[in-house]
Short mmCIF file of C-alpha atoms and ligand atoms in Angstrom, two decimals:
data_model
loop_
_atom_site.label_atom_id
_atom_site.label_comp_id
_atom_site.label_asym_id
_atom_site.label_seq_id
_atom_site.Cartn_x
_atom_site.Cartn_y
_atom_site.Cartn_z
CA UNK H 1 122.54 215.33 139.56
CA UNK H 2 120.05 217.60 139.52
CA UNK H 3 121.84 221.23 139.92
CA UNK H 4 118.28 223.39 140.75
CA UNK H 5 119.81 225.95 141.46
CA UNK H 6 121.65 227.21 138.47
CA UNK H 7 121.31 229.53 135.52
CA UNK H 8 122.77 228.99 131.95
CA UNK H 9 122.23 231.55 129.09
CA UNK H 10 122.72 229.75 125.64
CA UNK H 11 123.54 231.31 122.21
CA UNK H 12 123.07 229.52 119.12
CA UNK H 13 119.70 227.32 121.06
CA UNK H 14 118.19 227.03 117.86
CA UNK H 15 121.27 225.18 117.02
CA UNK H 16 122.66 221.66 116.62
CA UNK H 17 124.84 222.26 119.09
CA UNK H 18 121.99 224.49 121.06
CA UNK H 19 118.93 222.18 120.86
CA UNK H 20 121.66 219.14 122.06
CA UNK H 21 123.00 221.26 124.89
CA UNK H 22 119.15 222.70 126.17
CA UNK H 23 118.34 219.06 126.81
CA UNK H 24 121.36 218.50 128.55
CA UNK H 25 121.10 221.25 130.58
CA UNK H 26 117.39 220.83 131.39
CA UNK H 27 117.86 217.47 132.49
CA UNK H 28 120.16 218.82 134.82
CA UNK H 29 117.48 220.95 136.39
CA UNK H 30 118.87 224.25 134.57
CA UNK H 31 117.46 227.20 134.28
CA UNK H 32 118.06 227.88 130.52
CA UNK H 33 117.82 230.86 128.07
CA UNK H 34 118.02 231.00 124.99
CA UNK H 35 118.74 233.63 122.42
CA UNK H 36 116.29 233.87 119.28
CA UNK H 37 116.16 236.02 116.20
CA UNK H 38 113.40 237.35 114.66
CA UNK H 39 113.45 234.91 111.24
CA UNK H 40 109.74 235.14 108.66
CA UNK H 41 109.20 232.05 109.17
CA UNK H 42 109.73 229.64 112.44
CA UNK H 43 112.99 228.94 113.21
CA UNK H 44 112.89 226.56 116.13
CA UNK H 45 113.15 223.09 115.35
CA UNK H 46 115.44 221.70 116.30
CA UNK H 47 114.42 222.21 120.20
CA UNK H 48 110.21 222.01 119.10
CA UNK H 49 109.85 218.94 121.73
CA UNK H 50 111.16 221.19 124.84
CA UNK H 51 109.42 224.14 124.21
CA UNK H 52 107.07 223.23 127.02
CA UNK H 53 109.79 222.59 129.17
CA UNK H 54 108.52 225.13 132.30
CA UNK H 55 112.26 225.85 132.63
CA UNK H 56 113.47 227.49 129.57
CA UNK H 57 113.16 230.58 128.44
CA UNK H 58 113.70 232.18 125.11
CA UNK H 59 114.44 235.94 124.55
CA UNK H 60 115.05 237.52 120.94
CA UNK H 61 118.70 238.91 120.45
CA UNK H 62 121.23 238.85 118.10
CA UNK H 63 124.39 238.76 118.26
CA UNK H 64 124.80 242.52 116.23
CA UNK H 65 123.05 243.97 119.01
CA UNK H 66 124.93 245.42 121.47
CA UNK H 67 122.07 246.71 123.90
CA UNK H 68 120.32 243.48 123.34
CA UNK H 69 122.90 241.52 124.66
CA UNK H 70 124.26 243.91 128.00
CA UNK H 71 120.30 244.12 129.20
CA UNK H 72 119.56 240.18 128.51
CA UNK H 73 122.95 239.10 131.13
CA UNK H 74 122.11 242.44 133.30
CA UNK H 75 117.95 240.95 133.91
CA UNK H 76 119.55 237.51 133.66
CA UNK H 77 122.57 237.35 135.99
CA UNK H 78 123.67 234.01 134.27
CA UNK H 79 125.48 231.55 135.79
CA UNK H 80 127.01 229.95 132.96
CA UNK H 81 126.74 230.77 129.47
CA UNK H 82 127.75 228.38 126.40
CA UNK H 83 128.69 231.33 122.90
CA UNK H 84 127.18 228.77 120.40
CA UNK H 85 125.84 231.46 118.17
CA UNK H 86 128.07 232.09 114.70
CA UNK H 87 127.59 231.39 111.23
CA UNK H 88 129.06 228.44 111.69
CA UNK H 89 129.10 227.63 107.51
CA UNK H 90 132.78 227.95 106.63
CA UNK H 91 132.22 227.47 103.26
CA UNK H 92 128.93 230.56 103.04
CA UNK H 93 131.72 232.71 104.97
CA UNK H 94 133.91 233.30 102.15
CA UNK H 95 131.13 235.34 100.75
CA UNK H 96 129.91 237.20 104.05
CA UNK H 97 132.99 237.01 106.22
CA UNK H 98 132.07 241.29 106.64
CA UNK H 99 129.23 239.31 108.61
CA UNK H 100 130.53 236.76 109.51
CA UNK H 101 133.28 238.66 111.42
CA UNK H 102 130.76 241.15 113.38
CA UNK H 103 128.46 238.02 114.80
CA UNK H 104 131.04 235.24 115.09
CA UNK H 105 134.27 237.87 116.82
CA UNK H 106 133.07 240.29 117.76
CA UNK H 107 129.69 238.85 119.12
CA UNK H 108 132.32 237.38 121.52
CA UNK H 109 133.45 240.94 122.76
CA UNK H 110 129.83 241.86 123.09
CA UNK H 111 129.75 239.09 125.90
CA UNK H 112 132.36 239.96 127.74
CA UNK H 113 131.94 243.77 127.99
CA UNK H 114 128.50 242.31 128.63
CA UNK H 115 129.37 240.70 131.93
CA UNK H 116 132.43 242.77 133.34
CA UNK H 117 130.09 245.33 132.79
CA UNK H 118 127.51 243.69 134.54
CA UNK H 119 129.20 243.80 137.76
CA UNK H 120 129.19 239.79 137.35
CA UNK H 121 132.66 239.31 136.06
CA UNK H 122 132.85 236.88 139.72
CA UNK H 123 130.15 235.11 139.32
CA UNK H 124 128.88 234.73 135.72
CA UNK H 125 131.23 230.97 133.80
CA UNK H 126 131.64 231.94 129.91
CA UNK H 127 131.72 229.13 127.18
CA UNK H 128 133.40 230.29 123.52
CA UNK H 129 132.77 227.84 120.99
CA UNK H 130 135.94 227.33 119.48
CA UNK H 131 137.12 225.18 116.62
CA UNK H 132 139.50 223.14 114.06
CA UNK H 133 139.29 225.42 111.18
CA UNK H 134 141.43 227.82 113.86
CA UNK H 135 144.51 225.03 112.97
CA UNK H 136 142.83 225.64 108.96
CA UNK H 137 146.59 224.65 107.67
CA UNK H 138 148.03 222.64 109.79
CA UNK H 139 152.05 222.55 111.13
CA UNK H 140 151.60 219.22 113.19
CA UNK H 141 149.24 215.70 112.78
CA UNK H 142 148.00 215.73 115.67
CA UNK H 143 146.65 218.70 116.51
CA UNK H 144 146.18 219.27 120.62
CA UNK H 145 145.98 222.27 122.02
CA UNK H 146 149.89 224.04 121.56
CA UNK H 147 149.28 223.64 118.36
CA UNK H 148 150.04 226.68 116.42
CA UNK H 149 146.69 228.08 114.69
CA UNK H 150 146.65 229.29 110.86
CA UNK H 151 143.45 229.98 109.44
CA UNK H 152 142.39 229.30 106.27
CA UNK H 153 138.81 231.08 105.74
CA UNK H 154 136.92 233.97 106.76
CA UNK H 155 135.89 231.70 109.81
CA UNK H 156 138.80 230.78 110.99
CA UNK H 157 140.35 234.35 110.92
CA UNK H 158 137.05 235.59 113.11
CA UNK H 159 137.11 232.13 115.09
CA UNK H 160 140.89 233.82 115.88
CA UNK H 161 140.02 236.58 118.08
CA UNK H 162 137.32 234.89 119.56
CA UNK H 163 139.79 232.47 120.64
CA UNK H 164 141.64 235.56 121.80
CA UNK H 165 139.83 238.28 123.14
CA UNK H 166 138.30 235.01 125.98
CA UNK H 167 141.88 234.52 126.55
CA UNK H 168 142.59 237.73 127.00
CA UNK H 169 139.86 238.46 128.79
CA UNK H 170 140.76 235.87 131.38
CA UNK H 171 143.96 237.20 131.82
CA UNK H 172 143.33 241.05 132.05
CA UNK H 173 140.13 240.77 134.24
CA UNK H 174 140.40 236.96 135.75
CA UNK H 175 136.93 236.73 134.20
CA UNK H 176 135.90 232.16 133.92
CA UNK H 177 136.29 232.22 129.75
CA UNK H 178 137.36 228.67 128.80
CA UNK H 179 137.01 228.52 125.05
CA UNK H 180 136.14 224.65 123.42
CA UNK H 181 138.32 224.02 120.85
CA UNK H 182 135.92 221.66 118.98
CA UNK H 183 136.90 219.66 115.92
CA UNK H 184 134.42 218.51 113.82
CA UNK H 185 130.82 217.34 115.64
CA UNK H 186 127.52 215.72 114.09
CA UNK H 187 123.97 214.05 114.51
CA UNK H 188 121.24 214.07 113.31
CA UNK H 189 120.81 217.60 113.53
CA UNK H 190 123.10 218.92 112.29
CA UNK H 191 121.86 221.63 109.32
CA UNK H 192 121.17 220.41 105.50
CA UNK H 193 124.01 222.44 103.59
CA UNK H 194 127.81 220.96 105.72
CA UNK H 195 129.11 218.15 103.71
CA UNK H 196 127.78 215.38 105.65
CA UNK H 197 124.21 215.55 106.15
CA UNK H 198 124.65 216.56 102.73
CA UNK H 199 125.75 213.36 101.82
CA UNK H 200 123.03 211.42 104.40
CA UNK H 201 120.24 212.99 102.77
CA UNK H 202 121.27 212.30 99.47
CA UNK H 203 121.94 208.58 100.32
CA UNK H 204 118.46 208.43 102.07
CA UNK H 205 117.14 209.62 98.83
CA UNK H 206 117.52 208.10 96.45
CA UNK H 207 117.70 204.67 98.13
CA UNK H 208 114.40 204.66 98.13
CA UNK H 209 114.18 206.02 94.02
CA UNK H 210 114.92 209.07 93.92
CA UNK H 211 117.04 210.16 90.50
CA UNK H 212 119.35 213.09 91.87
CA UNK H 213 122.72 212.73 91.57
CA UNK H 214 124.53 214.24 94.55
CA UNK H 215 127.36 216.72 93.45
CA UNK H 216 129.95 217.94 96.00
CA UNK H 217 133.76 218.71 96.62
CA UNK H 218 136.85 218.03 97.89
CA UNK H 219 136.60 214.48 98.90
CA UNK H 220 139.51 213.98 99.80
CA UNK H 221 139.64 216.40 102.36
CA UNK H 222 140.10 214.97 105.79
CA UNK H 223 137.73 215.38 108.80
CA UNK H 224 137.63 214.18 112.29
CA UNK H 225 134.33 213.44 113.44
CA UNK H 226 132.58 212.80 116.39
CA UNK H 227 128.78 213.16 117.76
CA UNK H 228 127.59 216.59 118.20
CA UNK H 229 125.16 215.27 120.87
CA UNK H 230 129.23 213.10 123.26
CA UNK H 231 130.17 216.76 122.49
CA UNK H 232 127.49 219.12 124.73
CA UNK H 233 129.13 217.29 127.59
CA UNK H 234 132.69 218.28 127.03
CA UNK H 235 130.78 221.90 126.78
CA UNK H 236 128.71 221.78 130.20
CA UNK H 237 131.86 219.15 131.51
CA UNK H 238 134.67 222.87 130.89
CA UNK H 239 132.43 225.15 132.47
CA UNK H 240 132.46 223.47 135.61
CA UNK H 241 135.79 222.34 136.01
CA UNK H 242 137.61 223.75 138.46
CA UNK H 243 139.78 226.68 136.82
CA UNK H 244 139.27 228.39 133.40
CA UNK H 245 141.11 226.50 130.16
CA UNK H 246 141.35 225.44 126.19
CA UNK H 247 140.50 221.97 125.45
CA UNK H 248 141.04 219.88 121.76
CA UNK H 249 138.24 217.66 121.78
CA UNK H 250 137.82 215.62 119.48
CA UNK H 251 137.49 211.99 118.46
CA UNK H 252 141.64 210.98 117.95
CA UNK H 253 140.98 209.56 113.93
CA UNK H 254 140.27 211.13 110.28
CA UNK H 255 138.25 210.57 107.71
CA UNK H 256 137.75 211.34 103.39
CA UNK H 257 134.49 212.83 102.33
CA UNK H 258 134.77 210.30 100.80
CA UNK H 259 134.79 208.03 103.22
CA UNK H 260 131.97 208.81 104.37
CA UNK H 261 130.05 208.43 101.38
CA UNK H 262 131.05 205.13 101.06
CA UNK H 263 129.85 204.56 104.78
CA UNK H 264 126.60 206.18 104.13
CA UNK H 265 125.17 204.54 100.99
CA UNK H 266 127.09 201.61 102.32
CA UNK H 267 124.47 202.12 104.70
CA UNK H 268 121.10 202.48 102.80
CA UNK H 269 121.75 199.66 100.75
CA UNK H 270 123.94 201.06 97.62
CA UNK H 271 127.45 199.81 97.17
CA UNK H 272 129.62 202.43 95.50
CA UNK H 273 132.67 202.37 93.17
CA UNK H 274 135.44 205.28 92.62
CA UNK H 275 136.05 206.11 89.82
CA UNK H 276 137.89 208.57 87.96
CA UNK H 277 140.43 211.68 89.31
CA UNK H 278 139.64 215.47 90.49
CA UNK H 279 136.38 217.46 88.94
CA UNK H 280 136.19 214.30 86.09
CA UNK H 281 136.01 211.38 90.26
CA UNK H 282 132.17 210.09 90.49
CA UNK H 283 130.91 207.18 92.70
CA UNK H 284 129.06 204.52 91.11
CA UNK H 285 126.42 202.42 91.94
CA UNK H 286 128.01 199.38 91.59
CA UNK H 287 124.16 197.09 91.25
CA UNK H 288 122.66 199.42 88.17
CA UNK H 289 126.18 201.34 87.65
CA UNK H 290 124.31 204.65 87.59
CA UNK H 291 126.89 207.76 88.34
CA UNK H 292 124.63 208.55 92.19
CA UNK H 293 128.05 210.83 93.33
CA UNK H 294 129.37 213.33 90.85
CA UNK H 295 132.39 216.82 91.91
CA UNK H 296 131.32 220.11 90.96
CA UNK H 297 134.42 222.94 91.58
CA UNK H 298 131.25 224.98 92.92
CA UNK H 299 131.34 223.32 96.57
CA UNK H 300 135.06 223.87 95.73
CA UNK H 301 136.68 227.21 98.32
CA UNK H 302 139.03 229.44 98.02
CA UNK H 303 141.45 228.05 100.29
CA UNK H 304 141.13 224.08 102.06
CA UNK H 305 141.67 222.83 105.36
CA UNK H 306 143.40 219.80 104.10
CA UNK H 307 143.40 217.73 107.18
CA UNK H 308 142.32 217.95 110.55
CA UNK H 309 143.05 215.23 113.24
CA UNK H 310 142.69 216.36 116.54
CA UNK H 311 144.84 214.46 119.95
CA UNK H 312 142.12 215.01 122.47
CA UNK H 313 143.84 213.52 125.66
CA UNK H 314 144.15 216.69 127.74
CA UNK H 315 139.94 216.82 127.77
CA UNK H 316 140.48 212.76 128.62
CA UNK H 317 142.98 213.30 131.28
CA UNK H 318 140.85 216.35 133.09
CA UNK H 319 137.76 215.97 132.36
CA UNK H 320 137.05 212.64 132.02
CA UNK H 321 136.74 212.69 127.90
CA UNK H 322 135.68 209.24 126.36
CA UNK H 323 136.26 210.11 122.88
CA UNK H 324 135.79 206.51 121.60
CA UNK H 325 131.49 206.99 123.19
CA UNK H 326 129.88 206.56 119.67
CA UNK H 327 132.15 205.66 116.56
CA UNK H 328 132.51 206.68 113.41
CA UNK H 329 130.66 204.04 111.96
CA UNK H 330 128.11 204.53 114.73
CA UNK H 331 127.35 208.18 113.55
CA UNK H 332 127.23 208.26 110.19
CA UNK H 333 124.63 204.46 110.40
CA UNK H 334 123.12 207.10 113.52
CA UNK H 335 123.10 209.54 110.48
CA UNK H 336 122.28 207.60 107.60
CA UNK H 337 118.88 206.30 109.41
CA UNK H 338 117.72 209.26 110.62
CA UNK H 339 118.15 210.48 106.69
CA UNK H 340 116.05 207.48 105.47
CA UNK H 341 113.08 207.58 107.79
CA UNK H 342 111.84 210.82 107.33
CA UNK H 343 112.42 210.30 103.75
CA UNK H 344 109.85 207.35 104.60
CA UNK H 345 108.04 209.81 106.46
CA UNK H 346 107.82 211.61 103.90
CA UNK H 347 107.24 209.44 100.90
CA UNK H 348 104.25 207.90 103.15
CA UNK H 349 102.68 210.68 102.71
CA UNK H 350 102.96 211.01 99.52
CA UNK H 351 101.02 208.24 99.54
CA UNK H 352 104.63 206.90 97.04
CA UNK H 353 105.99 204.45 100.18
P1 NAP I 401 124.39 225.39 113.70
O1 NAP I 401 123.59 224.82 113.72
O2 NAP I 401 124.72 226.23 112.44
O3 NAP I 401 124.41 227.18 114.97
C1 NAP I 401 123.95 228.41 114.22
C2 NAP I 401 122.96 228.85 115.67
O4 NAP I 401 124.14 230.47 116.15
C3 NAP I 401 121.80 228.97 115.53
O5 NAP I 401 121.42 229.10 116.87
C4 NAP I 401 122.20 230.75 114.37
O6 NAP I 401 120.64 230.73 114.45
C5 NAP I 401 122.49 230.90 115.60
N1 NAP I 401 123.06 232.35 115.03
C6 NAP I 401 123.39 232.37 114.18
N2 NAP I 401 124.26 234.12 113.57
C7 NAP I 401 123.33 234.94 115.02
C8 NAP I 401 123.74 235.91 115.15
N3 NAP I 401 124.14 236.76 114.05
N4 NAP I 401 122.58 236.54 117.00
C9 NAP I 401 123.02 235.69 117.13
N5 NAP I 401 122.36 233.59 116.59
C10 NAP I 401 123.12 233.41 116.17
O7 NAP I 401 126.25 225.92 114.66
P2 NAP I 401 126.03 224.19 115.19
O8 NAP I 401 127.08 222.84 114.64
O9 NAP I 401 125.58 223.95 116.16
O10 NAP I 401 127.80 224.86 116.23
C11 NAP I 401 127.81 225.43 117.79
C12 NAP I 401 129.29 226.96 116.98
O11 NAP I 401 130.00 226.01 117.03
C13 NAP I 401 128.53 227.49 116.88
O12 NAP I 401 129.89 229.04 117.05
C14 NAP I 401 130.02 226.84 115.18
O13 NAP I 401 130.68 227.95 114.56
C15 NAP I 401 130.73 226.59 116.97
N6 NAP I 401 130.79 224.68 116.64
C16 NAP I 401 130.84 223.96 115.49
C17 NAP I 401 131.14 223.18 114.86
C18 NAP I 401 130.77 221.45 114.57
O14 NAP I 401 131.49 221.14 113.59
N7 NAP I 401 129.33 221.45 114.48
C19 NAP I 401 132.64 222.58 115.66
C20 NAP I 401 133.54 223.53 116.35
C21 NAP I 401 132.65 224.57 116.43
P3 NAP I 401 118.96 230.52 113.16
O15 NAP I 401 119.16 229.16 113.87
O16 NAP I 401 118.63 231.67 113.50
O17 NAP I 401 120.09 230.40 112.44
O1 G4F I 402 130.71 219.76 106.07
P1 G4F I 402 132.08 221.08 105.88
O2 G4F I 402 130.85 222.01 104.77
O3 G4F I 402 132.87 221.22 107.27
P2 G4F I 402 133.44 221.92 107.89
O4 G4F I 402 134.24 223.30 106.41
O5 G4F I 402 134.38 220.69 108.64
O6 G4F I 402 132.94 223.17 109.22
C1 G4F I 402 132.57 222.69 109.85
O7 G4F I 402 133.45 222.15 111.15
C2 G4F I 402 134.03 223.11 111.57
C3 G4F I 402 134.65 222.57 112.89
O8 G4F I 402 136.19 221.95 111.70
C4 G4F I 402 133.12 224.44 112.89
F1 G4F I 402 134.09 225.10 113.38
C5 G4F I 402 132.55 224.44 111.60
O9 G4F I 402 131.36 225.65 111.88
C6 G4F I 402 131.57 223.62 110.44
O10 G4F I 402 131.02 222.96 111.32
O11 G4F I 402 133.32 220.44 104.82
C7 G4F I 402 134.20 219.85 105.21
C8 G4F I 402 134.58 219.20 104.88
C9 G4F I 402 136.04 220.27 103.83
O12 G4F I 402 136.97 220.68 103.05
C10 G4F I 402 135.11 220.86 102.64
O13 G4F I 402 134.72 221.56 101.26
O14 G4F I 402 133.86 218.43 103.98
C11 G4F I 402 134.92 219.45 102.34
N1 G4F I 402 133.33 219.72 101.36
C12 G4F I 402 132.68 218.60 100.17
N2 G4F I 402 131.91 218.65 99.18
C13 G4F I 402 131.55 220.21 101.50
C14 G4F I 402 131.39 219.40 100.76
N3 G4F I 402 131.22 220.99 101.28
C15 G4F I 402 129.90 221.61 101.79
N4 G4F I 402 130.29 222.05 103.16
N5 G4F I 402 129.61 220.87 101.12
C16 G4F I 402 129.79 220.43 99.62
O15 G4F I 402 129.54 219.96 98.95
#
């Protein structure tokens, strides 16, 4: 159904979720405004295919820049804001805790204040990209909207502030502020340093002849992995809901990093056998006997989130969310197949395939 009169502002439009959400909103007839950061090399590859769309408008800004945020919100007067911008890498947040807080915590406050001071409190609906990292050292399994939070990283702590400042503006000013507590969601557009994409890219390259060894950290960490394209639909549903609220979006299934590896290599035609324990654990290609996966302390974190498993019942009943739309196996296939196709294209260009 077309929604031709609506205007949405997406922060983080160049990211994985921003690119899928722009596609969705443009299809629904929105005028989409996106915030991009100035960079010395192009950072719009994920939305390249949308750049000619006359309903897509990009403006330079940064979540650390209050005056820019105020100006853009005052000028656009958006019906909806999707705040997806963040320093989104948990591991990096240990190295850049202050920057992570500036963007992931105070950035949200800047948006809320910009909306409020522009007199848009009762017009603009705001979605905040909250995260299962809030549960951290989990207090219960599975995690739902009522599970207490216990973040385990500067990223998680910053996102906790963001979660609560959203709730505060909802309660104090009656603003339509909703948190989507999204569990890990991946895709063929996932950043290459997140574990799933790191795995699918390596599995593809190794299956096509590369001699590299994939080096990972904690293989036993468990995550509830869904498909990003499905999850952005929930972002829109959350802002289209009758009232502002917080929702867990998850599949209700959890797998280890090791299991993701096994499934991706299998899709790429390599049967993995796991040998050893801890730092000595490695994944062997059963057919050749070669080590293709090893472990390095370099990728361990000062504090780990061991197990995430979401309970999406509320989103299922109130938003009509289907947590089984894309299964774990289908997700692994989508990502691995995409990386195989990309690697084949690279090899073809080099004349080696
Ligand atoms: P992503 O691919 O890393 O994208 C992050 C986006 O934020 C990029 O567009 C990035 O711009 C932008 N950004 C970073 N710092 C910024 C700043 N200071 N000012 C303005 N923009 C900035 O992340 P994603 O996976 O799409 O995730 C989207 C959001 O959901 C993030 O807030 C993330 O924390 C949250 N989240 C993600 C997951 C998940 O599993 N994917 C789960 C729960 C929550 P550049 O392209 O210029 O770097
Ligand atoms: O892929 P990851 O880096 O994602 P993580 O830390 O779960 O964070 C992602 O999901 C969150 C939602 O829960 C988002 F809020 C956040 O923005 C981001 O999108 O790591 C997943 C697991 C971790 O336990 C990590 O320790 O994989 C483990 N891991 C093992 N080896 C690794 C590696 N992670 C990375 N990035 N690289 C490795 O080599």
